[in-house]
């Protein structure tokens, strides 16, 4: 059983089964495994880097580079399941250099929403803070504690004063997650909105990779 | 009633008090900083000396420890908030007492971006270093920058972005400056988490500043160079 804590802290090891590999962020593990199972993409193996790398985006490119080096010989092809994720184009440059594909988009919440739709809404949702299923489950570990709100609640206004709403981009229908997301909005003093996205562009990117490597 | 270990700020001599202010700033104790600023003013310190020898010096230590990974964003914000408390007392007095002016900066977060924590820190540290700062706030379109540059005639334009999607807008602003033949009138400094030096160069900025302390040092050097060229 995979725990969110291990996906955050250590990631996920490759199973060794499958000819091609997806190297993903730990925050996408459940979603990729769900897509893999639903579509019977048995030739695809998955390994994940710790999701907590998102707290230090400057480390993502090097971590991906190391993972590609580690697995390259064992797999026919590799897909990087990351978006830009705050690397400022750094990850795209690394992937280009390594000759591997990555998923387009600025962040995972953008490709879940669909990159085009997300970009089209950029102006009207400039004051929105987004959570995905993973981020709802890991709200305390990825938002509340790293921002220091557990120790200094007065910082909520400093950091979220320019936001007015929290939009939960839901990959799955889960009433418990919905309630947790709403509670996160309340704690941050933001209006709550839920938008069902499913797996968005992650599904199409994986489908392309699966077809291409079948 | 005060604890036995409580420090009575007014009982400390100047040297001890300044040291205590640096500690209090580090710990983000706004009320203590405000009290200490008032004490030093009563003792006849100039606002400029209090600012530079206590507040800026203390905040420089905070900045260095942030860079070295000893302090994190929440602690830096608390320290900044404490410094802001002291600055609020000193700012009107600095104008009255004719503190030295290093130059003028117009600063703002670019269009599409509402993140202002780093930008606010830069603005505060620039003010602390003697720059006059005109803060345009968040979500600034090219027209807002142009209008402010025209009205304020600053030495420096500072732009900030936190998002990968909004950082290219800095180039839009710089290109507009080039188009209007005004690029060389200003020192353009850029900053924000996803940026790096390479990006700063690629968009035609004069420098990328990775944090507030670097922004201040870069601004000082470049303004001095600009004035020398003009002289």
Coordinates of C-alpha atoms in Angstrom, one line a residue:
Chain A
X1 CA 0.0 0.0 0.0
X2 CA 1.5 3.3 -1.0
X3 CA 1.3 6.1 1.5
X4 CA 1.1 9.8 0.7
X5 CA 3.9 10.3 3.2
X6 CA 6.2 8.0 1.4
X7 CA 5.3 9.6 -2.0
X8 CA 6.2 12.9 -0.5
X9 CA 9.4 11.9 1.3
X10 CA 10.9 9.1 -0.7
X11 CA 8.9 8.7 -3.9
X12 CA 8.2 5.3 -5.5
X13 CA 10.6 2.7 -6.8
X14 CA 10.1 1.1 -10.2
X15 CA 8.6 -2.4 -10.1
X16 CA 10.9 -3.7 -12.8
X17 CA 8.0 -4.8 -14.9
X18 CA 7.5 -3.0 -18.2
X19 CA 9.6 -2.1 -21.2
X20 CA 9.2 1.6 -20.9
X21 CA 9.3 3.9 -17.9
X22 CA 7.5 7.0 -16.6
X23 CA 9.5 9.0 -14.2
X24 CA 7.0 11.1 -12.3
X25 CA 6.5 13.4 -9.4
X26 CA 5.3 11.6 -6.3
X27 CA 2.2 13.8 -6.4
X28 CA 1.1 12.1 -9.6
X29 CA 1.7 8.4 -8.5
X30 CA -1.9 7.5 -7.7
X31 CA -3.3 9.1 -10.8
X32 CA -0.8 7.4 -13.1
X33 CA -1.3 4.0 -11.5
X34 CA -5.0 4.5 -11.9
X35 CA -4.7 5.3 -15.6
X36 CA -2.3 2.4 -16.1
X37 CA -4.6 -0.1 -14.5
X38 CA -7.7 1.3 -16.2
X39 CA -6.1 1.1 -19.7
X40 CA -4.0 -2.0 -19.1
X41 CA -0.8 -0.3 -20.0
X42 CA 1.2 -3.2 -18.7
X43 CA 4.3 -2.3 -20.7
X44 CA 4.7 0.9 -18.7
X45 CA 6.6 0.9 -15.4
X46 CA 6.5 3.8 -13.0
X47 CA 9.0 5.4 -10.6
X48 CA 8.4 8.6 -8.7
X49 CA 10.7 11.2 -7.2
X50 CA 9.7 12.6 -3.8
X51 CA 6.8 15.1 -4.2
X52 CA 8.5 17.3 -1.6
X53 CA 10.9 18.4 -4.3
X54 CA 8.2 20.9 -5.1
X55 CA 9.2 22.8 -2.0
X56 CA 12.6 23.3 -3.7
X57 CA 11.9 23.5 -7.4
X58 CA 15.6 24.4 -8.1
X59 CA 16.4 20.7 -7.3
X60 CA 13.9 19.1 -9.7
X61 CA 16.0 19.2 -12.9
X62 CA 19.0 17.6 -11.3
X63 CA 16.8 14.9 -9.6
X64 CA 15.2 14.1 -12.9
X65 CA 18.6 14.0 -14.6
X66 CA 19.9 11.5 -12.0
X67 CA 16.8 9.4 -12.3
X68 CA 17.1 9.2 -16.1
X69 CA 20.8 8.2 -15.8
X70 CA 19.9 5.5 -13.3
X71 CA 17.1 3.9 -15.4
X72 CA 18.1 4.7 -19.0
X73 CA 19.8 1.3 -19.7
X74 CA 17.0 -0.8 -18.3
X75 CA 14.1 0.7 -20.4
X76 CA 13.5 1.3 -24.1
X77 CA 12.0 4.7 -23.6
X78 CA 11.4 7.2 -20.8
X79 CA 8.6 9.8 -20.2
X80 CA 9.0 12.6 -17.6
X81 CA 5.7 13.2 -15.9
X82 CA 6.4 16.6 -14.7
X83 CA 5.2 20.0 -15.9
X84 CA 7.6 23.0 -15.6
X85 CA 6.8 23.0 -11.9
X86 CA 8.5 26.3 -11.0
X87 CA 11.8 25.4 -12.7
X88 CA 11.6 28.4 -15.0
X89 CA 12.2 26.4 -18.1
X90 CA 15.0 24.5 -16.5
X91 CA 13.4 21.1 -16.6
X92 CA 12.4 21.5 -20.3
X93 CA 16.1 22.3 -21.1
X94 CA 17.2 19.3 -19.1
X95 CA 14.8 17.0 -20.9
X96 CA 15.8 18.3 -24.3
X97 CA 19.4 17.7 -23.4
X98 CA 18.6 14.2 -22.3
X99 CA 16.4 13.4 -25.3
X100 CA 13.4 12.6 -23.2
X101 CA 9.8 13.9 -23.5
X102 CA 8.0 15.7 -20.7
X103 CA 4.4 16.8 -20.1
X104 CA 3.6 20.3 -21.3
X105 CA 2.3 23.0 -19.0
X106 CA 3.3 25.2 -16.1
X107 CA 2.1 23.0 -13.2
X108 CA 0.3 19.7 -12.5
X109 CA -2.8 21.6 -11.6
X110 CA -2.7 23.3 -15.1
X111 CA -2.5 20.0 -17.0
X112 CA -5.2 18.4 -14.8
X113 CA -7.4 21.4 -15.6
X114 CA -6.3 21.1 -19.3
X115 CA -3.4 23.5 -20.2
X116 CA -5.5 25.4 -22.8
X117 CA -8.5 25.9 -20.5
X118 CA -6.2 26.8 -17.7
X119 CA -4.4 29.4 -19.8
X120 CA -7.7 30.8 -21.0
X121 CA -8.9 31.3 -17.5
X122 CA -5.6 32.9 -16.3
X123 CA -6.9 36.4 -16.2
X124 CA -10.2 35.7 -14.4
X125 CA -8.6 33.3 -12.0
X126 CA -5.5 35.4 -11.1
X127 CA -6.5 35.4 -7.5
X128 CA -7.2 31.7 -7.2
X129 CA -5.1 29.2 -5.3
X130 CA -5.3 25.6 -6.6
X131 CA -5.3 22.2 -4.9
X132 CA -5.3 18.8 -6.6
X133 CA -6.3 15.5 -4.9
X134 CA -2.8 15.0 -3.7
X135 CA -2.4 18.5 -2.4
X136 CA -5.7 18.3 -0.6
X137 CA -4.5 15.1 1.2
X138 CA -1.1 16.6 1.9
X139 CA -2.3 20.2 2.6
X140 CA -0.6 20.3 6.0
X141 CA 2.7 18.9 4.7
X142 CA 2.9 21.0 1.5
X143 CA 1.2 24.3 2.5
X144 CA 0.3 24.7 6.1
X145 CA 3.6 23.7 7.8
X146 CA 6.1 24.9 5.2
X147 CA 4.5 28.3 5.1
X148 CA 4.8 28.4 8.9
X149 CA 1.0 28.8 9.5
X150 CA 1.1 26.3 12.3
X151 CA 3.5 28.5 14.2
X152 CA 2.7 31.9 12.9
X153 CA -1.0 32.2 11.9
X154 CA -0.5 35.9 11.3
X155 CA 1.5 35.0 8.2
X156 CA -1.7 33.7 6.4
X157 CA -2.7 37.3 5.6
X158 CA 0.9 38.2 4.4
X159 CA 1.0 35.2 2.1
X160 CA -2.6 34.8 1.0
X161 CA -3.8 38.4 1.3
X162 CA -3.9 38.8 -2.5
X163 CA -5.9 35.5 -3.1
X164 CA -9.7 35.4 -2.8
X165 CA -10.6 31.8 -3.5
X166 CA -9.3 28.2 -3.4
X167 CA -10.2 26.0 -6.3
X168 CA -10.1 22.3 -5.7
X169 CA -9.3 20.7 -9.1
X170 CA -10.7 17.2 -8.3
X171 CA -9.3 14.2 -10.1
X172 CA -11.8 11.9 -8.4
X173 CA -15.2 12.1 -6.8
X174 CA -14.5 11.8 -3.1
X175 CA -16.7 13.5 -0.5
X176 CA -14.1 13.2 2.2
X177 CA -11.5 15.0 0.0
X178 CA -14.1 17.6 -0.9
X179 CA -14.7 18.3 2.8
X180 CA -11.0 18.5 3.4
X181 CA -10.5 20.9 0.6
X182 CA -13.3 23.1 1.8
X183 CA -11.7 23.1 5.3
X184 CA -8.4 24.1 3.7
X185 CA -10.1 27.1 2.1
X186 CA -11.7 28.1 5.4
X187 CA -8.3 27.9 7.2
X188 CA -6.8 30.2 4.6
X189 CA -9.7 32.6 4.7
X190 CA -10.6 31.9 1.0
X191 CA -13.9 31.3 -0.8
X192 CA -14.2 27.7 -1.8
X193 CA -14.9 26.3 -5.3
X194 CA -14.7 22.7 -6.6
X195 CA -14.1 21.8 -10.2
X196 CA -14.1 18.2 -11.4
X197 CA -11.2 17.8 -13.9
X198 CA -10.5 14.1 -14.0
X199 CA -7.0 13.5 -15.2
X200 CA -7.0 16.1 -17.9
X201 CA -3.9 16.4 -20.1
X202 CA -2.1 13.8 -18.0
X203 CA -4.4 11.2 -19.5
X204 CA -3.7 12.2 -23.0
X205 CA 0.0 12.6 -22.5
X206 CA 0.2 9.1 -21.0
X207 CA -2.1 7.7 -23.8
X208 CA 0.2 9.1 -26.4
X209 CA 3.2 7.6 -24.7
X210 CA 1.5 4.2 -24.3
X211 CA 0.5 4.1 -27.9
X212 CA 3.8 5.2 -29.2
X213 CA 5.6 2.5 -27.2
X214 CA 3.1 -0.3 -27.5
Chain B
X1 CA 4.7 41.1 35.8
X2 CA 8.0 40.6 34.0
X3 CA 9.8 37.3 34.2
X4 CA 13.1 37.3 35.9
X5 CA 14.9 36.7 32.6
X6 CA 13.0 39.5 30.8
X7 CA 15.3 42.1 29.3
X8 CA 14.4 45.7 30.0
X9 CA 15.5 47.4 26.8
X10 CA 15.8 50.9 28.3
X11 CA 18.3 49.6 30.8
X12 CA 20.7 48.4 28.1
X13 CA 23.5 50.7 26.9
X14 CA 23.6 51.7 23.2
X15 CA 25.9 48.9 22.1
X16 CA 23.9 46.2 24.0
X17 CA 20.6 47.6 22.7
X18 CA 21.7 47.5 19.1
X19 CA 22.8 43.9 19.6
X20 CA 19.5 43.1 21.2
X21 CA 17.7 44.8 18.3
X22 CA 19.5 42.5 15.9
X23 CA 18.5 39.5 18.0
X24 CA 14.9 40.7 18.2
X25 CA 14.8 41.4 14.5
X26 CA 16.0 37.8 13.9
X27 CA 13.2 36.5 16.1
X28 CA 10.6 38.7 14.4
X29 CA 9.7 40.7 17.6
X30 CA 8.0 43.7 16.1
X31 CA 6.9 45.4 19.4
X32 CA 10.4 45.1 20.9
X33 CA 11.9 46.6 17.7
X34 CA 9.5 49.6 17.8
X35 CA 10.3 50.1 21.5
X36 CA 14.0 50.0 20.9
X37 CA 13.8 52.5 18.0
X38 CA 11.9 54.9 20.3
X39 CA 14.6 54.5 23.0
X40 CA 17.4 55.2 20.5
X41 CA 15.6 58.3 19.2
X42 CA 15.2 59.6 22.7
X43 CA 18.9 59.0 23.3
X44 CA 19.6 61.3 20.4
X45 CA 20.5 58.8 17.6
X46 CA 19.8 60.0 14.1
X47 CA 17.0 58.1 12.3
X48 CA 19.6 57.2 9.6
X49 CA 22.0 55.6 12.1
X50 CA 19.2 53.6 13.7
X51 CA 18.1 52.4 10.3
X52 CA 21.5 51.4 9.0
X53 CA 23.3 50.3 12.2
X54 CA 20.5 48.4 13.8
X55 CA 17.7 47.5 11.4
X56 CA 19.5 47.1 8.1
X57 CA 22.5 45.4 9.8
X58 CA 20.1 43.0 11.5
X59 CA 18.1 42.3 8.4
X60 CA 21.4 41.6 6.5
X61 CA 22.1 38.8 9.0
X62 CA 18.6 37.4 8.4
X63 CA 19.1 37.6 4.6
X64 CA 22.5 35.8 4.9
X65 CA 21.0 33.0 7.1
X66 CA 18.1 32.6 4.6
X67 CA 20.6 32.2 1.8
X68 CA 22.5 29.7 3.8
X69 CA 19.4 27.6 4.5
X70 CA 19.4 28.4 8.2
X71 CA 16.2 30.5 8.1
X72 CA 13.2 29.9 6.0
X73 CA 10.5 32.1 4.4
X74 CA 8.2 32.3 7.4
X75 CA 11.0 33.5 9.7
X76 CA 12.2 36.0 7.1
X77 CA 8.7 37.4 6.8
X78 CA 8.4 37.8 10.6
X79 CA 11.8 39.6 10.7
X80 CA 10.6 41.8 7.8
X81 CA 7.4 42.6 9.6
X82 CA 9.4 43.6 12.7
X83 CA 11.7 45.8 10.6
X84 CA 8.6 47.3 9.0
X85 CA 7.4 48.4 12.4
X86 CA 10.7 50.2 13.0
X87 CA 10.7 51.7 9.5
X88 CA 7.2 53.1 10.0
X89 CA 8.6 55.2 12.9
X90 CA 11.8 56.2 11.1
X91 CA 10.5 56.9 7.6
X92 CA 8.9 60.4 8.3
X93 CA 11.9 61.3 10.4
X94 CA 14.4 60.3 7.7
X95 CA 12.8 62.8 5.3
X96 CA 12.9 65.6 8.0
X97 CA 16.5 65.0 8.9
X98 CA 17.7 64.9 5.3
X99 CA 19.2 61.4 5.2
X100 CA 21.3 60.6 2.2
X101 CA 19.4 59.5 -0.9
X102 CA 20.9 56.7 -3.0
X103 CA 18.5 57.0 -5.9
X104 CA 15.0 56.2 -6.9
X105 CA 13.3 52.9 -7.9
X106 CA 10.0 52.0 -9.4
X107 CA 9.1 48.4 -8.5
X108 CA 6.1 46.1 -9.3
X109 CA 5.0 42.6 -9.9
X110 CA 4.2 41.9 -13.5
X111 CA 0.8 41.4 -15.2
X112 CA -1.0 38.2 -14.3
X113 CA 0.9 37.7 -11.1
X114 CA -0.3 38.6 -7.6
X115 CA 2.7 37.4 -5.7
X116 CA 4.4 40.2 -3.8
X117 CA 6.3 38.8 -0.8
X118 CA 9.8 39.0 -2.5
X119 CA 9.0 42.3 -4.1
X120 CA 7.9 43.8 -0.8
X121 CA 11.1 42.6 0.8
X122 CA 13.2 44.1 -1.9
X123 CA 11.2 47.4 -1.6
X124 CA 11.8 47.5 2.1
X125 CA 15.5 46.7 1.9
X126 CA 16.0 49.3 -0.8
X127 CA 14.3 51.9 1.4
X128 CA 16.5 50.8 4.2
X129 CA 19.5 51.3 2.0
X130 CA 18.5 54.9 1.3
X131 CA 16.6 54.5 -2.0
X132 CA 13.3 56.2 -2.6
X133 CA 10.9 53.4 -3.7
X134 CA 7.7 53.8 -5.6
X135 CA 5.8 50.5 -5.3
X136 CA 3.3 49.8 -8.0
X137 CA 2.0 46.7 -6.3
X138 CA 0.9 43.6 -8.2
X139 CA -0.5 42.7 -11.6
X140 CA 1.1 45.5 -13.6
X141 CA 0.6 45.9 -17.3
X142 CA 3.2 47.5 -19.5
X143 CA 1.2 50.7 -19.5
X144 CA 1.4 51.0 -15.7
X145 CA 5.2 50.6 -15.7
X146 CA 5.5 53.2 -18.5
X147 CA 3.3 55.7 -16.8
X148 CA 5.2 55.4 -13.5
X149 CA 8.6 55.7 -15.3
X150 CA 7.4 58.8 -17.0
X151 CA 6.0 60.4 -13.8
X152 CA 8.6 59.3 -11.3
X153 CA 11.8 59.4 -13.5
X154 CA 13.5 56.8 -11.4
X155 CA 17.1 55.4 -11.7
X156 CA 15.9 51.9 -11.5
X157 CA 13.0 49.8 -12.7
X158 CA 12.5 46.6 -10.7
X159 CA 10.2 43.8 -11.9
X160 CA 9.1 40.7 -10.0
X161 CA 7.4 37.4 -11.0
X162 CA 6.8 34.2 -9.2
X163 CA 5.2 32.2 -12.0
X164 CA 6.8 30.5 -15.0
X165 CA 3.8 31.7 -16.9
X166 CA 4.2 35.4 -16.0
X167 CA 7.9 35.9 -16.0
X168 CA 8.1 36.3 -19.9
X169 CA 6.0 39.5 -19.4
X170 CA 9.2 41.2 -18.1
X171 CA 10.5 41.0 -21.7
X172 CA 7.3 42.6 -22.9
X173 CA 8.1 45.6 -20.7
X174 CA 11.8 45.7 -21.7
X175 CA 10.8 45.5 -25.4
X176 CA 8.4 48.4 -24.9
X177 CA 11.2 50.4 -23.4
X178 CA 13.5 49.6 -26.4
X179 CA 10.7 50.5 -28.8
X180 CA 10.2 53.8 -27.2
X181 CA 14.0 54.5 -27.1
X182 CA 14.0 54.6 -23.3
X183 CA 15.8 51.4 -22.4
X184 CA 19.1 53.1 -21.6
X185 CA 17.4 55.6 -19.3
X186 CA 16.9 53.1 -16.6
X187 CA 18.7 50.3 -14.8
X188 CA 16.4 47.3 -15.1
X189 CA 16.6 44.7 -12.3
X190 CA 14.5 41.5 -12.3
X191 CA 13.8 38.9 -9.6
X192 CA 11.5 36.0 -8.6
X193 CA 11.8 32.4 -7.7
X194 CA 11.7 30.8 -11.2
X195 CA 14.2 33.3 -12.7
X196 CA 17.9 32.9 -13.1
X197 CA 20.8 34.9 -14.4
X198 CA 20.5 33.4 -17.9
X199 CA 16.9 34.5 -18.1
X200 CA 17.7 38.0 -17.0
X201 CA 20.3 38.3 -19.7
X202 CA 18.1 36.7 -22.3
X203 CA 15.3 39.3 -21.8
X204 CA 17.7 42.2 -21.8
X205 CA 17.6 43.1 -18.1
X206 CA 20.7 44.7 -16.5
X207 CA 20.8 42.1 -13.7
X208 CA 18.9 39.3 -12.1
X209 CA 18.9 39.6 -8.3
X210 CA 18.3 36.4 -6.5
X211 CA 17.3 38.0 -3.2
X212 CA 16.7 41.4 -1.5
X213 CA 20.3 41.8 -0.3
X214 CA 21.7 41.1 -3.8
X215 CA 19.2 43.6 -5.2
X216 CA 20.4 46.3 -2.8
X217 CA 24.1 45.7 -3.6
X218 CA 23.4 45.5 -7.4
X219 CA 21.4 48.7 -7.2
X220 CA 24.1 50.6 -5.3
X221 CA 26.8 49.5 -7.7
X222 CA 24.9 50.2 -10.8
X223 CA 23.6 53.6 -9.7
X224 CA 27.1 54.7 -8.7
X225 CA 28.4 53.5 -12.1
X226 CA 25.6 55.4 -13.9
X227 CA 26.3 58.6 -12.0
X228 CA 30.0 58.3 -12.7
X229 CA 29.3 57.9 -16.4
X230 CA 27.1 61.0 -16.3
X231 CA 29.7 63.0 -14.3

